[in-house]
Amino acid sequence: MSKNDPLSLLREFTIAKREPSLVDASGATVQELTDATSVVFDDGTKQFKFARSTPTNYRRGASDEFYTLETLLFLLQRSTQSVAEYSLEGAQKMIPTVSILDKRLVLDYLQGATAHSANIVYQTESNKRAGDDVVDSNQDSGAKKPKTTTHSAPGNDSEVLSLIMSKERLAKTTASVLRGSKSFANIQKNGSEILMGKGKDDKGIKKPDPRQPGAAPPASSTARPGASSSSQTPRPSANPSQAPSRMPIIIVPAAVTSMITMYNVKQLLEGQEFADSGDIRNKGESKPNRLKIHRRMKPNETTKVPYEVIDNTDILRPEDWDRVVCVFTTGAEWQFKKFKWQKPVELFAQVKGFYTKWTDEQPKETIKTWNVEILSLNRHRRHADRAVVTEFWDKLQGWCLANKPFLTC
């Protein structure tokens, strides 16, 4: 083993396709992570034993917290699960989970796909964590010796530099410096007022009276005789409602057999709870032609981002297609016959596609060849819908920022 910290050992064992041992308080080997109190790494020559809750060197996002050994081990055991299933099982077993934004990065590092991560901060001897004990299999099984790091006296510049670097701490990462604290929500409003002639420069300026001596004559009096009014330069409209809309559009299927329709899309994407469309129709509620739903930027912010939802593309103008960011599909190609892009390959290269199904169902064969994301809902556990909706908004926002940054996604 090259290193004896829990993160390096877990990565080394994962790449070698070996699993660490789980032991309980009595020292007996157990199978379930929830039954264990310690995790043991044994390569045949040395044995390293850590408490299940030992913090590792992998930091959670841009925070000051570090993922524990049980969190990373649980992620590896459930690496093939969906985000919703993984989050739900972690909550049921009371095991902290890896955040959605970090999940792929952590798995790539532990499985050897990447060699480094900006979120890894190695500790020095002065900050050694409790539980980092090493047992040498060549000695008695009951004898333990703490790992130590010996620094030789600095004799040249390279040794001095190594000593300095060992005491450095990573203050910021590329992800943390990009997170700002200012809000730019008023830029669109101020820009629209300036472009439409309602800026601050117009306030307090009194227009000259053409009846007063010395006042400039009106534009119509300086026109050449016989010149038509159409030759005059038109003034821009002062109505802000004529400005191009930047509200993104979501299209849902019009088929009554679809899981997501105009009847229940607002309750799912805004209320974060699925409701059957048939039950809503049986209550006598009429289907809306257009809907406006809102998504909060962050859980602790009151600012909401509006989205327009439709199921009939006939009401779209040609320029409105630039605002279409998301299409829910049933897997039937005839759904796109009135779209601007009628072939699935072209359509899902221009918009983000989603396909919804139950967790106990298999997706349609056509879906496997389309560039769409699959959202799996549980038939009975409505409290699990929140994780699925969060996954939807995260993926849609990431796609919008990369492909249509001119919209207010």
Coordinates of N, CA and C in Angstrom, one line a residue, residues 25-227:
A25 N -18.4 -4.0 16.8 CA -17.6 -3.6 18.0 C -16.9 -4.8 18.7
S26 N -17.4 -6.0 18.4 CA -16.8 -7.2 19.0 C -15.6 -7.7 18.1
G27 N -15.4 -7.1 17.0 CA -14.4 -7.6 16.1 C -14.8 -8.6 15.1
A28 N -16.1 -9.0 15.1 CA -16.6 -9.9 14.1 C -16.9 -9.3 12.8
T29 N -16.7 -10.0 11.7 CA -16.9 -9.5 10.4 C -18.4 -9.5 10.1
V30 N -18.9 -8.4 9.5 CA -20.3 -8.2 9.2 C -20.4 -7.9 7.7
Q31 N -21.6 -8.0 7.1 CA -21.8 -7.7 5.7 C -22.4 -6.3 5.5
E32 N -23.3 -5.9 6.3 CA -23.9 -4.6 6.1 C -23.1 -3.5 6.8
L33 N -23.0 -2.3 6.0 CA -22.3 -1.2 6.5 C -22.9 -0.6 7.8
T34 N -24.2 -0.7 7.9 CA -24.9 -0.1 9.1 C -24.6 -0.9 10.3
D35 N -24.2 -2.2 10.2 CA -23.9 -3.1 11.3 C -22.4 -2.9 11.8
A36 N -21.6 -2.3 11.0 CA -20.2 -2.2 11.3 C -19.9 -0.9 12.1
T37 N -18.8 -1.0 12.9 CA -18.3 0.1 13.6 C -16.9 0.5 13.0
S38 N -16.2 -0.4 12.3 CA -14.9 -0.1 11.8 C -14.8 -0.7 10.4
V39 N -13.8 -0.1 9.6 CA -13.5 -0.6 8.3 C -12.0 -1.0 8.3
V40 N -11.7 -2.2 7.8 CA -10.3 -2.7 7.9 C -9.8 -2.9 6.5
F41 N -8.6 -2.4 6.2 CA -8.0 -2.6 4.9 C -6.8 -3.5 5.2
D42 N -6.8 -4.7 4.6 CA -5.7 -5.7 4.8 C -5.2 -6.2 3.5
D43 N -3.9 -5.9 3.2 CA -3.3 -6.4 2.0 C -2.5 -7.6 2.2
G44 N -2.5 -8.2 3.4 CA -1.7 -9.4 3.6 C -0.4 -9.1 4.4
T45 N 0.1 -7.9 4.3 CA 1.3 -7.5 5.0 C 1.1 -6.5 6.1
K46 N 0.2 -5.6 5.8 CA -0.2 -4.5 6.7 C -1.7 -4.4 6.8
Q47 N -2.2 -4.0 8.0 CA -3.6 -3.8 8.2 C -3.9 -2.5 8.8
F48 N -4.8 -1.8 8.2 CA -5.2 -0.5 8.6 C -6.7 -0.5 9.0
K49 N -7.0 0.0 10.2 CA -8.3 0.0 10.7 C -8.8 1.4 11.1
F50 N -10.0 1.7 10.6 CA -10.5 3.1 10.8 C -11.9 3.0 11.3
A51 N -12.3 3.9 12.1 CA -13.7 4.0 12.5 C -14.6 4.3 11.3
R52 N -15.8 3.8 11.3 CA -16.7 4.0 10.1 C -16.9 5.5 9.8
S53 N -16.9 6.3 10.8 CA -17.2 7.8 10.7 C -16.0 8.6 10.5
T54 N -14.8 8.0 10.2 CA -13.6 8.7 10.1 C -13.7 9.7 8.9
P55 N -13.4 11.0 9.0 CA -13.4 11.9 7.9 C -12.2 11.5 6.9
T56 N -12.5 11.7 5.6 CA -11.4 11.5 4.6 C -10.9 12.8 4.2
N57 N -10.0 12.8 3.2 CA -9.4 14.0 2.7 C -10.2 14.6 1.6
Y58 N -11.4 14.1 1.3 CA -12.2 14.6 0.1 C -13.2 15.6 0.7
R59 N -13.1 16.8 0.3 CA -13.9 17.9 0.8 C -15.3 17.9 0.0
R60 N -16.3 18.2 0.7 CA -17.7 18.4 0.1 C -17.8 19.7 -0.6
G61 N -17.8 19.7 -1.9 CA -17.9 20.9 -2.7 C -16.9 22.0 -2.3
A62 N -17.5 23.2 -2.1 CA -16.6 24.3 -1.6 C -16.8 24.6 -0.2
S63 N -17.3 23.7 0.6 CA -17.5 23.8 2.0 C -16.3 23.4 2.8
D64 N -16.4 23.5 4.1 CA -15.3 23.1 5.0 C -15.5 21.7 5.5
E65 N -16.5 21.0 5.1 CA -16.8 19.7 5.5 C -16.0 18.6 4.6
F66 N -15.8 17.5 5.2 CA -15.1 16.4 4.5 C -16.0 15.2 4.5
Y67 N -16.1 14.4 3.4 CA -16.8 13.2 3.4 C -16.2 12.2 4.3
T68 N -17.1 11.4 5.0 CA -16.6 10.4 5.9 C -16.3 9.1 5.1
L69 N -15.6 8.2 5.7 CA -15.3 6.9 5.1 C -16.6 6.1 4.7
E70 N -17.6 6.1 5.6 CA -18.8 5.4 5.4 C -19.6 6.0 4.2
T71 N -19.5 7.3 4.0 CA -20.2 8.0 2.9 C -19.6 7.5 1.6
L72 N -18.3 7.5 1.5 CA -17.6 7.1 0.2 C -17.8 5.6 0.0
L73 N -17.8 4.8 1.0 CA -17.9 3.4 0.8 C -19.4 3.0 0.4
F74 N -20.4 3.7 1.0 CA -21.8 3.6 0.6 C -22.0 4.0 -0.8
L75 N -21.3 5.0 -1.3 CA -21.4 5.5 -2.7 C -20.9 4.4 -3.6
L76 N -19.8 3.8 -3.3 CA -19.3 2.7 -4.2 C -20.2 1.5 -4.2
Q77 N -20.8 1.2 -3.1 CA -21.7 0.0 -3.0 C -23.0 0.3 -3.8
R78 N -23.4 1.6 -4.0 CA -24.6 1.9 -4.7 C -24.3 2.8 -5.9
S79 N -23.2 2.5 -6.6 CA -22.8 3.4 -7.7 C -23.7 3.2 -8.9
T80 N -24.4 2.1 -9.0 CA -25.2 1.8 -10.2 C -26.7 2.3 -10.0
Q81 N -27.0 2.8 -8.8 CA -28.4 3.2 -8.5 C -28.6 4.6 -9.1
S82 N -29.8 5.0 -9.4 CA -30.2 6.3 -9.8 C -30.0 7.3 -8.6
V83 N -30.0 8.5 -8.9 CA -29.8 9.5 -7.8 C -31.0 9.4 -6.8
A84 N -32.2 9.2 -7.3 CA -33.3 9.1 -6.4 C -33.2 7.9 -5.4
E85 N -32.9 6.8 -6.0 CA -32.8 5.5 -5.2 C -31.6 5.6 -4.2
Y86 N -30.5 6.2 -4.7 CA -29.3 6.3 -3.8 C -29.6 7.3 -2.6
S87 N -30.3 8.4 -2.9 CA -30.6 9.4 -1.9 C -31.6 8.8 -0.9
L88 N -32.6 8.1 -1.4 CA -33.6 7.6 -0.6 C -33.1 6.5 0.4
E89 N -32.3 5.6 -0.1 CA -31.7 4.5 0.7 C -30.7 5.1 1.7
G90 N -30.0 6.1 1.3 CA -29.1 6.8 2.3 C -29.9 7.4 3.5
A91 N -31.0 8.0 3.1 CA -31.8 8.6 4.2 C -32.5 7.5 5.1
Q92 N -32.9 6.4 4.5 CA -33.5 5.4 5.3 C -32.5 4.7 6.2
K93 N -31.2 4.6 5.8 CA -30.2 3.9 6.6 C -29.4 5.0 7.4
M94 N -29.8 6.2 7.3 CA -29.2 7.3 8.1 C -27.7 7.4 7.8
I95 N -27.3 7.2 6.5 CA -25.9 7.3 6.1 C -25.8 8.6 5.2
P96 N -24.9 9.6 5.6 CA -24.8 10.8 4.8 C -24.4 10.4 3.3
T97 N -24.9 11.1 2.4 CA -24.7 10.8 1.0 C -23.8 11.9 0.3
V98 N -23.2 11.5 -0.8 CA -22.4 12.5 -1.6 C -23.4 13.4 -2.4
S99 N -23.1 14.6 -2.5 CA -24.0 15.6 -3.2 C -24.0 15.2 -4.7
I100 N -25.1 15.6 -5.3 CA -25.3 15.3 -6.7 C -24.2 15.9 -7.6
L101 N -23.7 17.1 -7.2 CA -22.7 17.7 -8.0 C -21.4 17.0 -7.9
D102 N -21.1 16.4 -6.7 CA -19.8 15.8 -6.5 C -19.8 14.3 -6.9
K103 N -21.0 13.7 -7.1 CA -21.1 12.2 -7.2 C -20.2 11.7 -8.3
R104 N -20.3 12.2 -9.5 CA -19.6 11.7 -10.6 C -18.1 11.9 -10.4
L105 N -17.7 13.1 -9.9 CA -16.3 13.4 -9.7 C -15.7 12.4 -8.6
V106 N -16.4 12.1 -7.6 CA -15.9 11.2 -6.5 C -15.8 9.8 -7.1
L107 N -16.8 9.3 -7.8 CA -16.7 8.0 -8.4 C -15.5 7.9 -9.4
D108 N -15.3 8.9 -10.2 CA -14.2 8.8 -11.2 C -12.9 8.7 -10.5
Y109 N -12.7 9.5 -9.4 CA -11.5 9.4 -8.6 C -11.3 8.0 -7.9
L110 N -12.3 7.6 -7.3 CA -12.2 6.3 -6.5 C -12.0 5.1 -7.5
Q111 N -12.6 5.2 -8.6 CA -12.5 4.0 -9.6 C -11.3 4.1 -10.5
G112 N -10.5 5.2 -10.4 CA -9.3 5.3 -11.1 C -9.4 6.0 -12.5
A113 N -10.6 6.5 -12.8 CA -10.8 7.2 -14.1 C -10.0 8.6 -14.1
T114 N -9.9 9.2 -12.9 CA -9.1 10.4 -12.8 C -8.0 10.2 -11.7
A115 N -6.9 10.9 -11.9 CA -5.8 10.7 -10.9 C -5.8 11.7 -9.8
H116 N -6.4 12.9 -10.0 CA -6.4 14.0 -9.1 C -7.8 14.6 -9.0
S117 N -8.0 15.4 -7.9 CA -9.2 16.1 -7.7 C -8.9 17.4 -6.9
A118 N -9.5 18.5 -7.3 CA -9.2 19.8 -6.6 C -9.8 19.8 -5.2
N119 N -10.7 18.9 -4.9 CA -11.3 18.9 -3.6 C -10.6 18.0 -2.6
I120 N -9.5 17.4 -2.9 CA -8.7 16.6 -2.0 C -7.7 17.4 -1.3
V121 N -7.8 17.4 0.0 CA -6.8 18.2 0.9 C -6.2 17.2 1.9
Y122 N -4.9 17.0 1.7 CA -4.2 16.0 2.6 C -3.7 16.7 3.8
Q123 N -3.9 16.0 4.9 CA -3.5 16.5 6.3 C -2.1 16.2 6.6
T124 N -1.5 17.1 7.4 CA -0.1 16.8 7.9 C -0.2 16.1 9.2
E125 N 1.0 15.7 9.8 CA 1.0 15.0 11.0 C 0.3 15.7 12.2
S126 N 0.4 17.1 12.2 CA -0.2 17.8 13.3 C -1.7 17.7 13.3
N127 N -2.3 17.4 12.1 CA -3.8 17.3 11.9 C -4.2 15.9 11.7
K128 N -3.4 14.9 12.1 CA -3.7 13.5 11.9 C -5.1 13.2 12.6
R129 N -5.9 12.4 11.9 CA -7.2 12.1 12.4 C -7.2 10.9 13.3
A130 N -8.1 11.0 14.3 CA -8.2 9.9 15.2 C -8.6 8.6 14.5
G131 N -8.0 7.5 14.9 CA -8.4 6.2 14.3 C -7.5 5.7 13.3
D132 N -6.5 6.5 12.8 CA -5.6 6.1 11.8 C -4.5 5.3 12.4
D133 N -4.8 4.1 12.8 CA -3.9 3.1 13.4 C -3.5 2.1 12.4
V134 N -2.2 1.7 12.5 CA -1.7 0.7 11.5 C -1.3 -0.6 12.3
V135 N -1.7 -1.7 11.8 CA -1.3 -3.0 12.4 C -0.4 -3.7 11.4
D136 N 0.8 -4.1 11.8 CA 1.7 -4.8 10.9 C 1.4 -6.3 11.1
S137 N 1.1 -7.0 10.1 CA 0.8 -8.4 10.2 C 2.0 -9.3 10.6
N138 N 3.2 -8.7 10.5 CA 4.5 -9.4 10.9 C 4.6 -9.4 12.4
Q139 N 3.9 -8.5 13.1 CA 4.0 -8.4 14.5 C 2.8 -9.1 15.1
D140 N 2.7 -9.1 16.5 CA 1.6 -9.7 17.1 C 0.3 -9.0 16.7
S141 N -0.8 -9.7 16.7 CA -2.0 -9.2 16.2 C -2.6 -8.1 17.1
G142 N -2.2 -8.1 18.4 CA -2.7 -7.1 19.4 C -1.9 -5.9 19.4
A143 N -0.7 -5.9 18.8 CA 0.2 -4.7 18.9 C -0.1 -3.8 17.8
K144 N -0.2 -2.5 18.2 CA -0.5 -1.4 17.2 C 0.5 -0.3 17.4
K145 N 0.8 0.3 16.3 CA 1.8 1.4 16.4 C 1.2 2.6 15.6
P146 N 1.2 3.8 16.1 CA 0.6 4.9 15.3 C 1.6 5.2 14.2
K147 N 0.9 5.7 13.1 CA 1.8 6.1 11.9 C 2.4 7.4 12.2
T148 N 3.6 7.6 11.9 CA 4.3 8.8 12.1 C 5.0 9.3 10.8
T149 N 5.2 10.5 10.7 CA 5.9 11.1 9.6 C 7.1 11.9 10.2
T150 N 8.3 11.6 9.7 CA 9.5 12.2 10.2 C 10.0 13.1 9.2
H151 N 10.2 14.4 9.6 CA 10.8 15.4 8.7 C 12.2 15.6 9.1
S152 N 13.1 15.4 8.1 CA 14.5 15.6 8.4 C 14.8 17.1 8.4
A153 N 15.9 17.5 9.1 CA 16.2 18.9 9.2 C 16.5 19.5 7.8
P154 N 16.0 20.6 7.5 CA 16.2 21.2 6.2 C 17.7 21.5 5.9
G155 N 18.2 20.8 4.9 CA 19.6 21.0 4.6 C 19.8 21.8 3.3
N156 N 18.8 21.8 2.5 CA 18.9 22.6 1.2 C 17.6 23.2 0.9
D157 N 17.5 23.9 -0.3 CA 16.3 24.6 -0.6 C 15.2 23.7 -0.9
S158 N 15.4 22.5 -1.5 CA 14.4 21.6 -1.9 C 13.7 21.0 -0.6
E159 N 14.4 20.8 0.4 CA 13.9 20.3 1.7 C 13.0 21.4 2.4
V160 N 13.5 22.6 2.3 CA 12.8 23.7 2.9 C 11.4 23.9 2.1
L161 N 11.5 23.8 0.8 CA 10.3 24.0 0.0 C 9.3 22.8 0.3
S162 N 9.8 21.6 0.4 CA 8.9 20.5 0.7 C 8.2 20.7 2.1
L163 N 9.0 21.2 3.1 CA 8.4 21.5 4.4 C 7.3 22.5 4.3
I164 N 7.6 23.6 3.6 CA 6.6 24.7 3.4 C 5.3 24.1 2.7
M165 N 5.5 23.4 1.7 CA 4.3 22.9 0.9 C 3.5 21.9 1.7
S166 N 4.1 21.2 2.6 CA 3.4 20.2 3.5 C 2.5 20.9 4.5
K167 N 2.7 22.2 4.7 CA 1.9 22.9 5.7 C 0.9 23.8 5.0
E168 N 0.8 23.8 3.7 CA -0.1 24.7 2.9 C -1.5 24.1 3.1
R169 N -2.5 25.0 3.0 CA -3.9 24.6 3.0 C -4.6 25.2 1.7
L170 N -5.4 24.5 1.1 CA -6.1 25.0 -0.1 C -7.3 25.8 0.4
A171 N -7.2 27.1 0.1 CA -8.2 28.1 0.6 C -9.4 28.2 -0.4
K172 N -9.2 28.1 -1.7 CA -10.2 28.2 -2.6 C -10.0 27.2 -3.8
T173 N -11.1 26.8 -4.4 CA -11.0 25.9 -5.6 C -11.6 26.6 -6.8
T174 N -11.4 26.0 -8.0 CA -12.0 26.6 -9.2 C -13.5 26.7 -9.1
A175 N -14.1 25.9 -8.3 CA -15.6 25.9 -8.2 C -16.0 27.0 -7.2
S176 N -15.2 27.2 -6.1 CA -15.7 28.2 -5.1 C -15.5 29.6 -5.6
V177 N -14.4 29.9 -6.4 CA -14.2 31.3 -6.8 C -15.3 31.7 -7.8
L178 N -15.9 30.8 -8.5 CA -17.0 31.1 -9.5 C -18.3 31.4 -8.8
R179 N -18.4 31.1 -7.5 CA -19.7 31.4 -6.9 C -19.7 32.8 -6.3
G180 N -20.6 33.6 -6.8 CA -20.6 35.0 -6.3 C -21.8 35.2 -5.3
S181 N -21.8 36.3 -4.7 CA -22.8 36.7 -3.7 C -23.8 37.8 -4.2
K182 N -23.5 38.3 -5.4 CA -24.3 39.4 -5.9 C -25.4 38.9 -6.8
S183 N -26.5 39.6 -6.8 CA -27.6 39.2 -7.7 C -27.7 40.2 -8.8
F184 N -27.9 39.6 -10.0 CA -28.0 40.4 -11.2 C -29.4 40.4 -11.8
A185 N -30.4 40.2 -11.0 CA -31.7 40.0 -11.5 C -32.3 41.3 -12.0
N186 N -31.7 42.5 -11.6 CA -32.3 43.8 -12.1 C -31.7 44.2 -13.4
I187 N -30.7 43.5 -14.0 CA -30.0 43.9 -15.2 C -31.0 43.9 -16.4
Q188 N -31.8 42.9 -16.5 CA -32.7 42.8 -17.6 C -33.7 44.0 -17.5
K189 N -34.2 44.3 -16.3 CA -35.2 45.4 -16.2 C -34.6 46.7 -16.6
N190 N -33.4 47.0 -16.0 CA -32.8 48.3 -16.3 C -32.4 48.4 -17.8
G191 N -31.9 47.3 -18.4 CA -31.5 47.3 -19.8 C -32.7 47.6 -20.7
S192 N -33.9 46.9 -20.3 CA -35.1 47.1 -21.1 C -35.6 48.6 -21.1
E193 N -35.5 49.2 -19.9 CA -35.9 50.6 -19.8 C -35.0 51.5 -20.6
I194 N -33.7 51.2 -20.6 CA -32.8 52.1 -21.3 C -33.0 52.0 -22.8
L195 N -33.2 50.7 -23.3 CA -33.4 50.5 -24.7 C -34.7 51.1 -25.2
M196 N -35.7 51.1 -24.3 CA -37.0 51.6 -24.7 C -37.2 53.1 -24.4
G197 N -36.1 53.8 -24.1 CA -36.2 55.2 -23.9 C -36.7 55.6 -22.5
K198 N -36.7 54.7 -21.5 CA -37.1 55.0 -20.2 C -36.0 55.1 -19.2
G199 N -34.8 55.4 -19.6 CA -33.6 55.4 -18.8 C -33.7 56.6 -17.9
K200 N -32.7 56.6 -16.9 CA -32.6 57.7 -16.0 C -32.3 59.0 -16.7
D201 N -31.7 59.0 -17.9 CA -31.2 60.2 -18.5 C -32.4 61.0 -19.0
D202 N -33.6 60.3 -19.2 CA -34.8 61.0 -19.7 C -35.6 61.7 -18.6
K203 N -35.3 61.3 -17.3 CA -36.0 61.9 -16.2 C -35.6 63.3 -15.9
G204 N -36.5 64.1 -15.7 CA -36.2 65.5 -15.3 C -35.9 66.4 -16.5
I205 N -35.9 65.9 -17.8 CA -35.6 66.7 -19.0 C -37.0 67.2 -19.5
K206 N -37.1 68.5 -19.6 CA -38.3 69.1 -20.1 C -38.2 69.3 -21.6
K207 N -39.2 68.8 -22.3 CA -39.2 69.0 -23.8 C -39.5 70.4 -24.1
P208 N -38.9 71.0 -25.1 CA -39.1 72.4 -25.5 C -40.5 72.5 -26.1
D209 N -41.1 73.7 -25.8 CA -42.4 74.0 -26.4 C -42.2 74.6 -27.8
P210 N -42.7 74.1 -28.9 CA -42.5 74.6 -30.2 C -43.1 76.0 -30.4
R211 N -44.0 76.4 -29.5 CA -44.6 77.7 -29.6 C -43.8 78.8 -29.0
Q212 N -42.7 78.5 -28.2 CA -41.9 79.5 -27.6 C -40.8 79.9 -28.6
P213 N -40.4 81.2 -28.5 CA -39.4 81.7 -29.4 C -38.1 80.9 -29.2
G214 N -37.4 80.6 -30.3 CA -36.1 79.9 -30.2 C -36.2 78.4 -30.1
A215 N -37.4 77.9 -30.0 CA -37.6 76.5 -29.8 C -37.4 75.8 -31.2
A216 N -36.8 74.6 -31.2 CA -36.6 73.9 -32.4 C -37.9 73.5 -33.0
P217 N -38.1 73.6 -34.3 CA -39.4 73.2 -35.0 C -39.6 71.7 -34.9
P218 N -40.8 71.3 -34.9 CA -41.0 69.8 -34.9 C -40.5 69.2 -36.2
A219 N -40.3 67.9 -36.1 CA -39.7 67.1 -37.2 C -40.5 67.2 -38.5
S220 N -41.8 67.3 -38.3 CA -42.7 67.3 -39.5 C -42.6 68.6 -40.3
S221 N -42.2 69.7 -39.6 CA -42.1 71.0 -40.3 C -40.8 71.0 -41.2
T222 N -39.8 70.2 -40.9 CA -38.6 70.3 -41.7 C -38.6 69.2 -42.8
A223 N -39.7 68.5 -43.0 CA -39.8 67.5 -44.0 C -39.9 68.2 -45.4
R224 N -39.4 67.6 -46.4 CA -39.4 68.1 -47.7 C -40.9 68.0 -48.3
P225 N -41.3 69.0 -49.0 CA -42.6 68.9 -49.6 C -42.8 67.7 -50.5
G226 N -43.9 67.0 -50.4 CA -44.1 65.9 -51.2 C -43.6 64.6 -50.6
A227 N -42.7 64.7 -49.6 CA -42.2 63.5 -49.0 C -43.2 62.7 -48.2

